[in-house]
Every structure is written in structure tokens, then in C-alpha cells.
PDB file of C-alpha atoms in Angstrom:
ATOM      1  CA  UNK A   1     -21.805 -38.710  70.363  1.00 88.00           C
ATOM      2  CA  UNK A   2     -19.568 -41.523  70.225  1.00 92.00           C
ATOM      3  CA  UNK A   3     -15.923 -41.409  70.676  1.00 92.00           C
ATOM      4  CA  UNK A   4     -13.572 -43.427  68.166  1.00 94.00           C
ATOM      5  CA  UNK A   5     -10.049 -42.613  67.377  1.00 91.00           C
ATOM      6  CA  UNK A   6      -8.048 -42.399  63.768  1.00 88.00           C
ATOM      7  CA  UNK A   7      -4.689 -43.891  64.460  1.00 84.00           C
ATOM      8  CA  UNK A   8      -5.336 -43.042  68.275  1.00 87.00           C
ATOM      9  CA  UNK A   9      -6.180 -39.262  67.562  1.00 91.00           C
ATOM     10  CA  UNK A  10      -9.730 -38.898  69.245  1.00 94.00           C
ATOM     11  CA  UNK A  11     -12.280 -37.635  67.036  1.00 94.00           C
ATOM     12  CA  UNK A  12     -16.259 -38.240  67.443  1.00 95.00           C
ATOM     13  CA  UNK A  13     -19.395 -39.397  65.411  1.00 96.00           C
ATOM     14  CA  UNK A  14     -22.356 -37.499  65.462  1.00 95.00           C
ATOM     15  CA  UNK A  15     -24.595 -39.661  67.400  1.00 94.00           C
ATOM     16  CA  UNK A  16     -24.912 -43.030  68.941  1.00 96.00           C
ATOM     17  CA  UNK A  17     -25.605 -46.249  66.366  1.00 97.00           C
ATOM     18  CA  UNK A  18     -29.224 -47.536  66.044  1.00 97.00           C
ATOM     19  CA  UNK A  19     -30.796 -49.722  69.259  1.00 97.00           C
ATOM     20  CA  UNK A  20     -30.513 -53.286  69.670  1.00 98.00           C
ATOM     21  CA  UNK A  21     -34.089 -53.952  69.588  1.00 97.00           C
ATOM     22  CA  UNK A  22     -35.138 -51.277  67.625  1.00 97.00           C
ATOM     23  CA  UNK A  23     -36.032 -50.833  63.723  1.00 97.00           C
ATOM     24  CA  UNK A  24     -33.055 -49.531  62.192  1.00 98.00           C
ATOM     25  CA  UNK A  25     -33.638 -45.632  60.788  1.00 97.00           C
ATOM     26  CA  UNK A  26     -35.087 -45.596  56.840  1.00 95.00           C
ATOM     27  CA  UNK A  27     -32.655 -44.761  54.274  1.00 95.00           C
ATOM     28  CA  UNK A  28     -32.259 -43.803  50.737  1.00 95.00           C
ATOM     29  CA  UNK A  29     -28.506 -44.796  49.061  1.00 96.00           C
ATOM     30  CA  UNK A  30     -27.543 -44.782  45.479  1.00 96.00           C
ATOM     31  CA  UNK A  31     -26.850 -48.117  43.640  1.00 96.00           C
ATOM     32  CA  UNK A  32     -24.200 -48.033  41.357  1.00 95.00           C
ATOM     33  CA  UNK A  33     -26.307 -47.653  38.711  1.00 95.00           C
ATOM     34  CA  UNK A  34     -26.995 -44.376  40.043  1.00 95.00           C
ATOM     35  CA  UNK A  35     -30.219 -45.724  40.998  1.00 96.00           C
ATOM     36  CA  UNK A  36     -31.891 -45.006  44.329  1.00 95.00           C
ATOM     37  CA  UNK A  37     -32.865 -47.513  46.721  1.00 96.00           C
ATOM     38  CA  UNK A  38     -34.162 -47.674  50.427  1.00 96.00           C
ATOM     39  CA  UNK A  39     -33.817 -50.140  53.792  1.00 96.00           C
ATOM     40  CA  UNK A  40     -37.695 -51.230  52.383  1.00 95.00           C
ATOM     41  CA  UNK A  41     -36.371 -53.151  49.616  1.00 97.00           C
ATOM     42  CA  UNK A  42     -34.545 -55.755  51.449  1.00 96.00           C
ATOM     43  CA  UNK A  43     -37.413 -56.330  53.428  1.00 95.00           C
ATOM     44  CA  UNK A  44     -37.510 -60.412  53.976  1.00 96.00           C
ATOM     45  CA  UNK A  45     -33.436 -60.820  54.044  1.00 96.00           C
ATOM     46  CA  UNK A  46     -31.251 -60.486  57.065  1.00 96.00           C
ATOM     47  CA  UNK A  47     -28.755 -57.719  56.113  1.00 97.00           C
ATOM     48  CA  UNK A  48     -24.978 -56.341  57.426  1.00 97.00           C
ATOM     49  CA  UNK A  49     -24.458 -53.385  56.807  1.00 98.00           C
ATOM     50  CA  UNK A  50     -20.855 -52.433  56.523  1.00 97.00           C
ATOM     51  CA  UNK A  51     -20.218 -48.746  56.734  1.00 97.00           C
ATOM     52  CA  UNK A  52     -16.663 -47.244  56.524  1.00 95.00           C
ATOM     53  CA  UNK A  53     -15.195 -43.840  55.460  1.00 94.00           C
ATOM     54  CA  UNK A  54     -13.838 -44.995  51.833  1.00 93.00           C
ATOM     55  CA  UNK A  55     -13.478 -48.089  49.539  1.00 91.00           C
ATOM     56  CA  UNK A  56      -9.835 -46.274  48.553  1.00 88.00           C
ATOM     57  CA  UNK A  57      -8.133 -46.820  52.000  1.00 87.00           C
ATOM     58  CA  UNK A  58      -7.007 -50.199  52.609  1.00 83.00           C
ATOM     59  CA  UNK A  59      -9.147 -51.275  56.422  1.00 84.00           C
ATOM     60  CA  UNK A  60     -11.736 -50.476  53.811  1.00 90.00           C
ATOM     61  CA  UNK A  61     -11.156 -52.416  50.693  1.00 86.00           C
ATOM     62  CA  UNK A  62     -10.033 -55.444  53.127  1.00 89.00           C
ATOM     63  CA  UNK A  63     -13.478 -55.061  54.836  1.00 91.00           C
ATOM     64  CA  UNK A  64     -15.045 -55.526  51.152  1.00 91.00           C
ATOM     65  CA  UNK A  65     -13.124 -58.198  50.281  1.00 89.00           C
ATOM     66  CA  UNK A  66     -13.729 -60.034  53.457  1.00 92.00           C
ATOM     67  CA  UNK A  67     -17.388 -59.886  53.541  1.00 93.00           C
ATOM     68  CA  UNK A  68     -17.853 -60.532  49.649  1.00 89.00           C
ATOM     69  CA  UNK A  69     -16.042 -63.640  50.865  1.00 92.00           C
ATOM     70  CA  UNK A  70     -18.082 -64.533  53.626  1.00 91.00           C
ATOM     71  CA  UNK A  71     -21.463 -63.338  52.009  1.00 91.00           C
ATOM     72  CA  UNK A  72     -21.115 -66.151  49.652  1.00 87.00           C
ATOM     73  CA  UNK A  73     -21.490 -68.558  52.277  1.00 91.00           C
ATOM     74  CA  UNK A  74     -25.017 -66.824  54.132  1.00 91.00           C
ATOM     75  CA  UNK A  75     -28.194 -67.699  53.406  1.00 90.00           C
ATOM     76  CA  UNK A  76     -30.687 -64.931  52.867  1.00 92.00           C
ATOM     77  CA  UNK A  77     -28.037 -62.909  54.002  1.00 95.00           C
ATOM     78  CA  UNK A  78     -27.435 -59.563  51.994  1.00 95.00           C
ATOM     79  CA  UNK A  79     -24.237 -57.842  52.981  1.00 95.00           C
ATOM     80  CA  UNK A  80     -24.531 -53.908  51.833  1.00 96.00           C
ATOM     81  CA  UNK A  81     -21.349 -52.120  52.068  1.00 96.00           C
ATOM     82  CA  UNK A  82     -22.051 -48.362  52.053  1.00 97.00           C
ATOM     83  CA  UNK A  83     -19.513 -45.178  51.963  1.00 96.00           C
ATOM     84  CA  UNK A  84     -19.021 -41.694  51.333  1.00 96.00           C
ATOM     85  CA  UNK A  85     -17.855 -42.953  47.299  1.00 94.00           C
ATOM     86  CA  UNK A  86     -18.983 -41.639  44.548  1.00 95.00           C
ATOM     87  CA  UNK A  87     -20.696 -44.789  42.798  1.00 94.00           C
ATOM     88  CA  UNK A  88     -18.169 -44.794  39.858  1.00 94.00           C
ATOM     89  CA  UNK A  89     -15.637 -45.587  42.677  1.00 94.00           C
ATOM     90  CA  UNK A  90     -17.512 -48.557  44.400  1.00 93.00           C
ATOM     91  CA  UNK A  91     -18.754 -50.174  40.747  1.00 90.00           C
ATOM     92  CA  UNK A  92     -14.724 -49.774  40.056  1.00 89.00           C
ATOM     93  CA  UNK A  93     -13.324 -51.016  42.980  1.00 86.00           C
ATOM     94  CA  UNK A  94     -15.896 -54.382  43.378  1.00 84.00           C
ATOM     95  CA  UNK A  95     -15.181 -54.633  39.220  1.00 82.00           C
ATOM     96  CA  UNK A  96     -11.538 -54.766  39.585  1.00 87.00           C
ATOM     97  CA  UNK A  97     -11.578 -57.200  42.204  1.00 84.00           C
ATOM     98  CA  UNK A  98     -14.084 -59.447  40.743  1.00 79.00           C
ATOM     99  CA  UNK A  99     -16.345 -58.546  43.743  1.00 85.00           C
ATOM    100  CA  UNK A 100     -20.316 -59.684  43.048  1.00 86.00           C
ATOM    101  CA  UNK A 101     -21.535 -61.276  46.066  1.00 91.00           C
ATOM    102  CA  UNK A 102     -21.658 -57.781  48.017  1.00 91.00           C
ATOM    103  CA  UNK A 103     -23.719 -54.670  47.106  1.00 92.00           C
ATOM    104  CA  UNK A 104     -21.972 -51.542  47.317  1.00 96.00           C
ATOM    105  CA  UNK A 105     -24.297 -48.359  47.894  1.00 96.00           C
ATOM    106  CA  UNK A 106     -23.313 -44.219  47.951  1.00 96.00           C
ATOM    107  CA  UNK A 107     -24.487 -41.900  50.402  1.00 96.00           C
ATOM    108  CA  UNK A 108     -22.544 -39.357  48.511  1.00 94.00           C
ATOM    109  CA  UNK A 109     -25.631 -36.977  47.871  1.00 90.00           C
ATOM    110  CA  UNK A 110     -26.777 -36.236  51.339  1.00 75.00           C
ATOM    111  CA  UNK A 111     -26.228 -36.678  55.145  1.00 72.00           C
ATOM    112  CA  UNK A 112     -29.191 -38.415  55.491  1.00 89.00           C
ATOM    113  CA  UNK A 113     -27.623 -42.342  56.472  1.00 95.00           C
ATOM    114  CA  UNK A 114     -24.915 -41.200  58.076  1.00 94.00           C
ATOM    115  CA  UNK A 115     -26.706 -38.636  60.387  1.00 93.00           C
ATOM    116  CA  UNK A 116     -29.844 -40.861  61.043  1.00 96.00           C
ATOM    117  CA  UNK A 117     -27.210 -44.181  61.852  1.00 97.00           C
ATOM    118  CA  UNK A 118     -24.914 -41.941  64.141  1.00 96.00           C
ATOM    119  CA  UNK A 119     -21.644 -42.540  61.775  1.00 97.00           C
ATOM    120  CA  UNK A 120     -20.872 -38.645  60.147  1.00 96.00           C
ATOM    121  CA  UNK A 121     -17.528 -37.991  61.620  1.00 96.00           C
ATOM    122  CA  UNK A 122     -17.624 -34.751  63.140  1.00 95.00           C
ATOM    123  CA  UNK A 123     -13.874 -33.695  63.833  1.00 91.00           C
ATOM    124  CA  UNK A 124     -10.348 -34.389  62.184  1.00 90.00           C
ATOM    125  CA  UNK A 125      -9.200 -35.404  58.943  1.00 91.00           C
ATOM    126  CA  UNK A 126     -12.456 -37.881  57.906  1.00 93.00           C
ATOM    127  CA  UNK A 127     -14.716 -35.232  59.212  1.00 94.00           C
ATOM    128  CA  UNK A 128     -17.900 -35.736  57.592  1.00 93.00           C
ATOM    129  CA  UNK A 129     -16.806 -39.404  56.224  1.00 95.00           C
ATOM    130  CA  UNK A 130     -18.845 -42.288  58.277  1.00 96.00           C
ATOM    131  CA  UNK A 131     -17.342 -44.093  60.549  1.00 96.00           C
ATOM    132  CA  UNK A 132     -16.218 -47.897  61.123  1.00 96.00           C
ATOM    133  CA  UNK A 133     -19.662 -50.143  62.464  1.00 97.00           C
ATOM    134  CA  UNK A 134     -21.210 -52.849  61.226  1.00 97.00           C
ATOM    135  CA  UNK A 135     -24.943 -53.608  61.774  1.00 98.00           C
ATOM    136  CA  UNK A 136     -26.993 -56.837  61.484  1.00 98.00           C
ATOM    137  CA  UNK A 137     -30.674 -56.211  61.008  1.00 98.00           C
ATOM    138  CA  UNK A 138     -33.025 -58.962  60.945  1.00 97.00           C
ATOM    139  CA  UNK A 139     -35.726 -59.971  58.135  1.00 96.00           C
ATOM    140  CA  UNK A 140     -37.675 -57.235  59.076  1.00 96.00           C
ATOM    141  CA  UNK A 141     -35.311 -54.179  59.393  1.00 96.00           C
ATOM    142  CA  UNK A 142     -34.856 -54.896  63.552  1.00 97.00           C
ATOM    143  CA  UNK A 143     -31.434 -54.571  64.701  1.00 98.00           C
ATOM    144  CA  UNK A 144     -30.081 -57.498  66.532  1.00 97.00           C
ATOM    145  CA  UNK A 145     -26.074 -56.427  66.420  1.00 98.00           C
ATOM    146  CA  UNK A 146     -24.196 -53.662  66.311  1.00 98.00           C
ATOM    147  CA  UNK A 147     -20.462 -52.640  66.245  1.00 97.00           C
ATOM    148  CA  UNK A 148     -18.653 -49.391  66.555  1.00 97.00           C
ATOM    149  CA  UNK A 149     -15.140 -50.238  65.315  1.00 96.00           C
ATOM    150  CA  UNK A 150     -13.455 -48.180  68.283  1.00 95.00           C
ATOM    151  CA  UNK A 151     -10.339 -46.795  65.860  1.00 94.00           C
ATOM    152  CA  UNK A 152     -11.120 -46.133  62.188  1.00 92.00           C
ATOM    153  CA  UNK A 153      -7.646 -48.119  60.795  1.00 91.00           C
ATOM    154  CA  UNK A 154      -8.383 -51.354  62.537  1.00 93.00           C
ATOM    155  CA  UNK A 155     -10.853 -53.784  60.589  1.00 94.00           C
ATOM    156  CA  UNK A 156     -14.449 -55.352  62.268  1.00 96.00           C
ATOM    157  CA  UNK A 157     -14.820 -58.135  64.657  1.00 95.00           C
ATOM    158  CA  UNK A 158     -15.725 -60.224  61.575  1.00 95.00           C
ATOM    159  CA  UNK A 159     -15.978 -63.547  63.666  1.00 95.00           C
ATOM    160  CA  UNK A 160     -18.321 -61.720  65.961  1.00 95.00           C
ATOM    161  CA  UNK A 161     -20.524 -59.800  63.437  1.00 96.00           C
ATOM    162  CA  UNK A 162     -21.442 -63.439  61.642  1.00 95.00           C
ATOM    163  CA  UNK A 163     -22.331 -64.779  65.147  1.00 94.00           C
ATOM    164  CA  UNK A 164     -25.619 -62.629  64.746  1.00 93.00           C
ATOM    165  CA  UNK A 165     -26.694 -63.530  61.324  1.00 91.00           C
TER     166      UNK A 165
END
């Protein structure tokens, strides 16, 4: 388990986040299409994956916004933002706000990426809502970075998170 806080209230995540070094955990997320699709279909593109309790709180919707701005700028870069949202919400949110350079994806119907990654809150008021991290996985689904944002309402190290793409 990991310890993080919520406005400096301790809580804890269910596990530890993926290995430096290691190939990051399979998953299966739902597009917001309502479409399913797995880590095996970026293969060949670097990815960040930014994971956060909910697009509707605003360390969330800032994280969005900041990586749709900065994914413009990678090359063969896909940023993935993924939450607890229902689809409807992520399409609506990245819609509203003229978002298209990031791909929002739902692990609303099961535990499986937020278990497998180490995220699931276990305690408090975002218990079982993922946590703050941000992972960089190379071309071939290797980790090479990760980050455990230590307190839920404080946005990622963005400037170090791009060092690793």
C-alpha cells in the first residue's frame, strides 16, 4: 500500500504503482464511444497515462487541460487520461473544452486498472476512486517513469513527467 493524503487527511491506495523496468499490467478501459480497448493497442507509441479520481474536480480537469496542451507538442506520444467517469462525463467534459489531442478512457465497469496499477483508494471520502500518478510507458508497454502525486488536491510534476517521454 501506498500512503497519499486528501487535503492532508491520510488515506491509502491499494498497492504500489507498476516497476520502473517492468511491462506495465494489461488493461481493458472503455472509450467514449463505449467501446473497449486494451494497453495492446497503443503498442508502437510512447504513452502517459494520467490517472486521477474525477474529471469533475478541478486538480483534475486542470490535469486534462494541461496535458491536452502539452500532448500537442509530443511526437508519437499518446497521452490517455483515465478515471472512475462514466464515459458520457469524459466525452462532455473534453467536448466542452474543445479538448481533442488527449484520449479520455473509463474504468467505470470494473476494478480491474485500478487494482492491477495500485491506484483504488482504499479509505476516506474517494475510497474506491484512483488515485493521483502519472506513468510513462515506452513503445513497447515498459515503464520508464512513474509518479504518485503524494496529496490527491495538488496537480503532477508536469515538468518532470515530460522529462521521460
Amino acid at each position: 500500500m501506498a500512503q497519499i493524503t486528501l487535503d492532508g487527511t491520510p488515506t491509502t491506495t491499494n498497492g504500489e504503482l507498476p516497476e520502473v523496468g517492468k511491462t506495465a499490467p494489461d488493461f481493458t478501459l472503455t472509450k467514449t464511444d463505449l467501446s473497449d480497448i486494451s494497453l495492446q493497442d497503443y503498442r508502437g507509441s510512447r504513452l502517459i497515462l494520467n490517472i486521477f479520481p474525477s474529471v469533475g474536480t478541478g486538480v483534475c480537469s486542470a490535469s486534462v487541460r494541461r496535458f491536452n496542451k502539452e500532448a500537442s507538442k509530443l511526437e508519437n506520444t499518446k497521452v490517455i487520461c483515465i478515471s472512475k467517469d462514466l464515459p458520457f462525463a469524459l466525452s462532455g467534459f473534453c467536448g466542452a473544452e474543445g479538448l481533442h489531442d488527449v484520449e479520455t478512457l473509463s474504468d467505470y465497469k470494473n476494478n480491474e486498472f485500478g487494482s492491477n496499477y495500485g491506484v483504488r483508494i482504499e479509505s476516506g471520502i474517494f475510497q474506491g476512486l484512483h488515485a493521483r500518478a502519472v506513468l510513462v510507458l515506452d513503445e513497447e508497454g515498459k515503464v520508464i517513469y512513474t509518479q504518485l502525486v503524494p496529496d490527491i488536491g495538488r496537480e503532477p510534476d508536469y515538468a518532470e513527467v515530460l522529462k521521460h517521454v
